[in-house]
Short mmCIF file of C-alpha atoms in Angstrom, two decimals:
data_model
loop_
_atom_site.label_atom_id
_atom_site.label_comp_id
_atom_site.label_asym_id
_atom_site.label_seq_id
_atom_site.Cartn_x
_atom_site.Cartn_y
_atom_site.Cartn_z
CA UNK W 1 0.00 0.00 0.00
CA UNK W 2 1.07 3.66 -0.40
CA UNK W 3 3.54 5.54 1.79
CA UNK W 4 1.13 8.50 2.03
CA UNK W 5 -2.65 8.10 2.24
CA UNK W 6 -5.17 10.92 1.80
CA UNK W 7 -8.95 10.76 2.31
CA UNK W 8 -11.63 13.11 1.02
CA UNK W 9 -13.89 14.13 -1.83
CA UNK W 10 -12.88 14.59 -5.44
CA UNK W 11 -15.26 16.44 -7.74
CA UNK W 12 -15.69 17.18 -11.40
CA UNK W 13 -14.40 20.68 -12.08
CA UNK W 14 -16.09 22.64 -14.89
CA UNK W 15 -14.14 25.79 -15.74
CA UNK W 16 -14.81 28.63 -18.14
CA UNK W 17 -11.97 28.94 -20.68
CA UNK W 18 -9.42 31.64 -19.95
CA UNK W 19 -10.99 34.44 -17.97
CA UNK W 20 -14.45 34.28 -19.53
CA UNK W 21 -17.51 34.63 -17.31
CA UNK W 22 -20.19 32.07 -16.56
CA UNK W 23 -22.64 34.30 -18.42
CA UNK W 24 -20.64 34.37 -21.65
CA UNK W 25 -18.83 31.06 -22.13
CA UNK W 26 -20.53 28.50 -24.41
CA UNK W 27 -18.17 25.74 -23.23
CA UNK W 28 -16.76 24.41 -19.97
CA UNK W 29 -13.49 22.53 -19.52
CA UNK W 30 -13.64 19.26 -17.53
CA UNK W 31 -10.97 18.33 -15.01
CA UNK W 32 -11.15 16.75 -11.54
CA UNK W 33 -10.04 18.07 -8.19
CA UNK W 34 -10.43 18.11 -4.43
CA UNK W 35 -8.17 18.98 -1.52
CA UNK W 36 -6.87 15.56 -0.55
CA UNK W 37 -6.79 14.28 -4.13
CA UNK W 38 -4.69 17.30 -5.09
CA UNK W 39 -2.21 16.47 -2.32
CA UNK W 40 -1.93 12.86 -3.45
CA UNK W 41 -1.42 13.95 -7.06
CA UNK W 42 1.31 16.44 -6.16
CA UNK W 43 3.16 13.83 -4.13
CA UNK W 44 2.82 11.15 -6.82
CA UNK W 45 4.33 13.52 -9.38
CA UNK W 46 7.26 13.97 -6.98
CA UNK W 47 7.88 10.22 -6.92
CA UNK W 48 6.16 9.57 -3.58
CA UNK W 49 3.96 6.46 -3.42
CA UNK W 50 0.71 8.29 -2.66
CA UNK W 51 -2.79 6.87 -2.46
CA UNK W 52 -6.17 8.59 -2.40
CA UNK W 53 -9.22 7.11 -0.66
CA UNK W 54 -12.79 8.17 -1.41
CA UNK W 55 -16.17 6.91 -2.52
CA UNK W 56 -17.24 7.59 -6.11
CA UNK W 57 -20.39 6.82 -8.08
CA UNK W 58 -20.38 3.56 -9.97
CA UNK W 59 -20.75 5.09 -13.42
CA UNK W 60 -18.69 6.53 -16.26
CA UNK W 61 -17.84 9.72 -14.37
CA UNK W 62 -16.56 7.75 -11.39
CA UNK W 63 -14.50 5.59 -13.76
CA UNK W 64 -13.10 8.63 -15.56
CA UNK W 65 -12.10 10.20 -12.25
CA UNK W 66 -10.20 7.06 -11.27
CA UNK W 67 -8.48 6.99 -14.66
CA UNK W 68 -7.43 10.62 -14.24
CA UNK W 69 -5.90 9.93 -10.82
CA UNK W 70 -4.19 6.79 -12.07
CA UNK W 71 -2.77 8.77 -14.99
CA UNK W 72 -0.93 11.01 -12.51
CA UNK W 73 0.48 7.99 -10.70
CA UNK W 74 -1.88 8.04 -7.71
CA UNK W 75 -2.64 4.69 -6.06
CA UNK W 76 -6.43 4.23 -6.35
CA UNK W 77 -6.75 0.82 -4.70
CA UNK W 78 -8.54 2.36 -1.69
CA UNK W 79 -11.34 3.93 -3.73
CA UNK W 80 -14.79 2.35 -3.44
CA UNK W 81 -17.73 2.90 -5.79
CA UNK W 82 -21.43 2.76 -5.13
CA UNK W 83 -24.57 4.86 -4.75
CA UNK W 84 -24.65 8.63 -5.04
CA UNK W 85 -23.61 11.14 -7.63
CA UNK W 86 -20.48 12.93 -8.73
CA UNK W 87 -19.98 16.22 -6.94
CA UNK W 88 -19.45 19.14 -9.31
CA UNK W 89 -17.98 22.60 -8.96
CA UNK W 90 -17.82 25.44 -11.45
CA UNK W 91 -14.87 27.85 -11.66
CA UNK W 92 -14.72 31.31 -13.22
CA UNK W 93 -11.18 32.70 -13.08
CA UNK W 94 -11.01 36.36 -12.14
CA UNK W 95 -8.52 38.97 -13.27
CA UNK W 96 -7.26 42.19 -11.71
CA UNK W 97 -9.95 43.64 -9.44
CA UNK W 98 -12.52 41.00 -10.51
CA UNK W 99 -12.44 38.08 -8.07
CA UNK W 100 -12.61 34.46 -9.11
CA UNK W 101 -15.90 32.67 -8.44
CA UNK W 102 -16.66 29.09 -7.45
CA UNK W 103 -20.12 27.48 -7.43
CA UNK W 104 -20.56 24.08 -5.74
CA UNK W 105 -23.09 21.39 -6.59
CA UNK W 106 -22.19 18.53 -4.28
CA UNK W 107 -25.34 17.58 -2.34
CA UNK W 108 -25.82 13.79 -2.10
CA UNK W 109 -22.42 13.08 -3.63
CA UNK W 110 -21.21 9.51 -3.23
CA UNK W 111 -18.82 10.27 -0.38
CA UNK W 112 -21.53 12.01 1.64
CA UNK W 113 -23.45 8.70 1.54
CA UNK W 114 -20.51 6.60 2.70
CA UNK W 115 -21.36 3.91 5.24
CA UNK W 116 -19.25 2.54 8.10
CA UNK W 117 -17.38 -0.55 6.99
CA UNK W 118 -17.25 0.29 3.28
CA UNK W 119 -13.55 1.09 3.56
CA UNK W 120 -11.15 -1.39 5.13
CA UNK W 121 -9.00 1.14 6.96
CA UNK W 122 -6.62 -1.44 8.39
CA UNK W 123 -5.83 -2.61 4.86
CA UNK W 124 -5.54 0.96 3.58
CA UNK W 125 -2.84 1.86 6.12
CA UNK W 126 -0.79 -1.34 5.90
CA UNK W 127 2.77 -0.10 5.38
CA UNK W 128 1.80 3.59 5.27
CA UNK W 129 3.86 6.32 6.96
CA UNK W 130 1.67 9.40 6.62
CA UNK W 131 -2.05 10.23 6.59
CA UNK W 132 -3.43 13.56 5.41
CA UNK W 133 -6.98 14.92 5.52
CA UNK W 134 -8.67 18.32 5.53
CA UNK W 135 -11.52 19.97 7.41
CA UNK W 136 -13.66 19.64 4.29
CA UNK W 137 -14.06 15.86 4.65
CA UNK W 138 -15.86 15.68 8.02
CA UNK W 139 -18.05 18.62 6.91
CA UNK W 140 -19.63 16.62 4.08
CA UNK W 141 -22.41 15.22 6.26
CA UNK W 142 -23.73 11.75 6.96
CA UNK W 143 -21.08 9.43 8.38
CA UNK W 144 -18.13 11.53 7.17
CA UNK W 145 -17.12 12.66 10.67
CA UNK W 146 -17.17 9.08 11.88
CA UNK W 147 -15.23 7.80 8.88
CA UNK W 148 -12.62 10.52 9.30
CA UNK W 149 -12.21 9.44 12.91
CA UNK W 150 -12.01 5.76 11.89
CA UNK W 151 -9.30 6.66 9.38
CA UNK W 152 -7.35 8.63 12.00
CA UNK W 153 -7.59 5.77 14.49
CA UNK W 154 -6.35 3.25 11.94
CA UNK W 155 -3.56 5.57 10.83
CA UNK W 156 -2.28 6.03 14.38
CA UNK W 157 -2.54 2.29 15.03
CA UNK W 158 -0.34 1.77 11.96
CA UNK W 159 2.22 4.26 13.28
CA UNK W 160 1.50 7.02 10.75
CA UNK W 161 2.14 10.71 11.15
CA UNK W 162 -1.20 12.49 10.72
CA UNK W 163 -1.59 15.94 9.17
CA UNK W 164 -4.65 18.13 8.72
CA UNK W 165 -5.37 21.25 6.72
CA UNK W 166 -8.11 23.03 8.69
CA UNK W 167 -9.81 24.32 5.50
CA UNK W 168 -12.98 25.77 7.05
CA UNK W 169 -15.86 26.01 4.54
CA UNK W 170 -18.81 28.05 5.83
CA UNK W 171 -21.07 26.71 3.07
CA UNK W 172 -20.69 23.18 4.47
CA UNK W 173 -21.18 23.75 8.21
CA UNK W 174 -21.37 26.37 10.93
CA UNK W 175 -18.48 27.46 13.12
CA UNK W 176 -20.02 25.67 16.10
CA UNK W 177 -20.40 22.44 14.14
CA UNK W 178 -16.83 22.70 12.88
CA UNK W 179 -15.43 23.40 16.33
CA UNK W 180 -17.24 20.45 17.91
CA UNK W 181 -16.21 17.93 15.26
CA UNK W 182 -12.68 19.14 14.68
CA UNK W 183 -11.87 19.41 18.39
CA UNK W 184 -12.69 15.71 18.76
CA UNK W 185 -10.36 14.84 15.88
CA UNK W 186 -7.35 16.98 16.85
CA UNK W 187 -5.87 14.49 19.37
CA UNK W 188 -4.94 12.29 16.39
CA UNK W 189 -3.12 15.10 14.56
CA UNK W 190 0.64 15.69 14.60
CA UNK W 191 1.02 18.38 11.93
CA UNK W 192 -1.53 21.19 11.52
CA UNK W 193 -1.70 23.34 8.38
CA UNK W 194 -3.82 26.47 8.53
CA UNK W 195 -4.17 30.14 7.84
CA UNK W 196 -5.06 32.72 10.45
CA UNK W 197 -8.70 32.89 9.33
CA UNK W 198 -9.23 29.12 9.64
CA UNK W 199 -7.74 29.01 13.13
CA UNK W 200 -10.17 31.69 14.25
CA UNK W 201 -13.19 30.26 12.42
CA UNK W 202 -12.75 26.70 13.69
CA UNK W 203 -11.22 27.15 17.14
CA UNK W 204 -11.70 30.81 17.99
CA UNK W 205 -7.93 31.26 18.13
CA UNK W 206 -6.83 34.73 17.13
CA UNK W 207 -3.34 36.13 17.20
CA UNK W 208 -2.49 39.05 19.44
CA UNK W 209 -0.81 42.16 18.08
CA UNK W 210 2.85 42.19 19.03
CA UNK W 211 4.62 45.49 19.54
CA UNK W 212 7.57 44.92 17.22
CA UNK W 213 8.55 46.01 13.76
CA UNK W 214 7.04 42.80 12.41
CA UNK W 215 3.51 42.86 13.79
CA UNK W 216 2.12 40.28 11.38
CA UNK W 217 4.90 37.79 12.02
CA UNK W 218 4.39 38.05 15.74
CA UNK W 219 0.66 37.45 15.37
CA UNK W 220 1.19 34.33 13.27
CA UNK W 221 3.65 32.95 15.81
CA UNK W 222 1.08 33.58 18.52
CA UNK W 223 -1.58 31.64 16.58
CA UNK W 224 0.77 28.70 16.07
CA UNK W 225 1.79 28.71 19.73
CA UNK W 226 -1.84 28.71 20.87
CA UNK W 227 -2.70 25.82 18.54
CA UNK W 228 0.30 23.86 19.79
CA UNK W 229 -0.49 24.47 23.44
CA UNK W 230 -4.16 23.54 23.00
CA UNK W 231 -3.73 20.38 20.93
CA UNK W 232 -0.12 19.24 21.34
CA UNK W 233 0.84 19.45 17.65
CA UNK W 234 4.48 18.75 16.84
CA UNK W 235 4.41 21.24 13.95
CA UNK W 236 2.13 24.06 12.78
CA UNK W 237 2.44 25.55 9.31
CA UNK W 238 0.61 28.77 8.45
CA UNK W 239 0.30 30.09 4.91
CA UNK W 240 0.49 33.85 4.44
CA UNK W 241 -1.42 35.14 1.42
CA UNK W 242 -1.45 38.83 0.51
CA UNK W 243 -4.28 39.39 -1.98
CA UNK W 244 -3.19 42.38 -4.03
CA UNK W 245 -5.70 41.48 -6.76
CA UNK W 246 -7.21 38.36 -8.34
CA UNK W 247 -4.18 38.30 -10.65
CA UNK W 248 -1.41 39.04 -8.17
CA UNK W 249 -0.70 37.74 -4.68
CA UNK W 250 2.14 37.80 -2.23
CA UNK W 251 2.79 34.25 -1.02
CA UNK W 252 4.87 32.93 1.87
CA UNK W 253 4.50 30.75 4.96
CA UNK W 254 5.70 30.01 8.46
CA UNK W 255 6.67 26.73 10.13
CA UNK W 256 6.49 26.52 13.92
CA UNK W 257 7.87 23.73 16.12
CA UNK W 258 9.72 23.45 19.42
CA UNK W 259 8.56 26.99 20.27
CA UNK W 260 10.50 28.37 17.34
CA UNK W 261 9.28 29.76 14.01
CA UNK W 262 10.93 30.15 10.63
CA UNK W 263 9.54 32.10 7.68
CA UNK W 264 9.92 31.31 4.01
CA UNK W 265 10.94 33.50 1.15
CA UNK W 266 8.07 35.66 -0.14
CA UNK W 267 6.98 35.31 -3.76
CA UNK W 268 5.14 37.89 -5.84
CA UNK W 269 2.94 35.64 -8.00
CA UNK W 270 1.18 36.46 -11.25
CA UNK W 271 -1.72 34.07 -10.84
CA UNK W 272 -3.00 31.74 -13.51
CA UNK W 273 -5.14 29.63 -11.14
CA UNK W 274 -5.02 29.79 -7.34
CA UNK W 275 -7.38 26.84 -6.74
CA UNK W 276 -5.30 24.07 -5.17
CA UNK W 277 -2.58 26.43 -4.00
CA UNK W 278 -2.99 25.42 -0.36
CA UNK W 279 -3.08 21.73 -1.29
CA UNK W 280 0.21 22.02 -3.16
CA UNK W 281 1.69 23.67 -0.08
CA UNK W 282 0.51 20.74 2.08
CA UNK W 283 2.02 18.27 -0.37
CA UNK W 284 5.31 20.16 -0.39
CA UNK W 285 5.40 20.18 3.40
CA UNK W 286 4.69 16.45 3.59
CA UNK W 287 7.41 15.80 1.00
CA UNK W 288 9.89 17.83 3.06
CA UNK W 289 9.09 15.90 6.22
CA UNK W 290 9.39 12.51 4.52
CA UNK W 291 12.85 13.60 3.40
CA UNK W 292 13.84 14.94 6.84
CA UNK W 293 14.58 18.43 5.57
CA UNK W 294 15.74 21.00 8.14
CA UNK W 295 13.03 23.43 9.19
CA UNK W 296 14.08 26.35 6.98
CA UNK W 297 14.58 24.19 3.92
CA UNK W 298 11.25 22.46 4.55
CA UNK W 299 9.18 25.63 4.57
CA UNK W 300 11.08 27.04 1.58
CA UNK W 301 10.38 23.81 -0.33
CA UNK W 302 6.65 23.83 0.49
CA UNK W 303 6.23 27.48 -0.53
CA UNK W 304 8.20 27.02 -3.75
CA UNK W 305 5.99 24.05 -4.70
CA UNK W 306 2.82 26.04 -4.07
CA UNK W 307 4.13 29.14 -5.83
CA UNK W 308 4.53 27.02 -8.96
CA UNK W 309 0.99 25.69 -8.64
CA UNK W 310 -0.44 29.20 -8.89
CA UNK W 311 0.91 29.34 -12.46
CA UNK W 312 -0.86 26.16 -13.65
CA UNK W 313 -4.52 25.86 -14.73
CA UNK W 314 -6.59 23.26 -12.88
CA UNK W 315 -6.37 21.83 -9.38
CA UNK W 316 -3.28 19.66 -9.77
CA UNK W 317 0.27 20.89 -9.27
CA UNK W 318 1.81 19.41 -12.40
CA UNK W 319 5.45 19.86 -11.41
CA UNK W 320 8.21 17.52 -10.34
CA UNK W 321 11.08 17.55 -7.90
CA UNK W 322 13.59 19.24 -10.21
CA UNK W 323 11.35 22.26 -10.88
CA UNK W 324 10.62 22.73 -7.19
CA UNK W 325 14.30 22.39 -6.29
CA UNK W 326 15.24 25.02 -8.87
CA UNK W 327 12.78 27.57 -7.52
CA UNK W 328 13.48 26.74 -3.86
CA UNK W 329 17.17 27.21 -4.65
CA UNK W 330 16.54 30.80 -5.68
CA UNK W 331 16.11 30.64 -9.46
CA UNK W 332 12.85 32.46 -10.13
CA UNK W 333 13.94 33.91 -13.47
CA UNK W 334 11.36 32.00 -15.50
CA UNK W 335 13.86 31.67 -18.37
CA UNK W 336 13.20 29.09 -21.07
CA UNK W 337 14.71 25.75 -20.12
CA UNK W 338 16.63 24.33 -23.11
#
């Protein structure tokens, strides 16, 4: 079985071509994406044996989704198929002052109808070293909270490191619902990935202003310290996005462990597609930990990987180790590679 296992929903993504609007485009481009699937894909493309677990409909769309994942090298042996439909989301890419828009159509998707016992979690985690999930999965309703817990229990029993991206989605559940469910799941988590907004939305944790020349940095360190003290995480990574416009963002991150924080290089990104940017960061961080990178190198690697993703259409970060290493090493020239 895979070295890294992820669990969550993958949906059909229907995107307007280029920067056209929903109201004007006569066609939509089909790809597939979802937080945990994006992480597995990124890792597989970096030569990590990564597997994705979900439930898909037993029809042509479910089969095409599996084929797409398999084509990127993702282990799909943990996927089950059955009742329910394919979740869908629509993406309109913004530009300049016009924000991107996402419309979800995921009610009664196959994973939301998952039943206890459909997935053999002990088999899934045989030989695995790492388990990753996001706050989206338990928010999908039905037995998804229970199945996320069952996965976490099996992962810990198998000796896996467990990571979570908090990923609060207000369209899926309320803050109170998120806090109750996620608090119960945090004892299984070793590595927490978040941004400041998610930490406040899910756990009510807000950074205090620090009277230094680097107020923001101090606040992020405070958030990470509070999360660590409350839940006992070994590491907390916080992404730092500066939204200048829909087309341009500042992008960096912080890694906190052993009461010490390091910050990555900051990238000014001309955005092609920011969907999946956080997932590519999570994948880069997991990759760095599997390779025992020192703290500074680890956060630089994760941010470089995610900076590249912002330049690629679709959910998946279609880059490999050499490209990430080049950017993490300081070459951001964008010159033609011959």
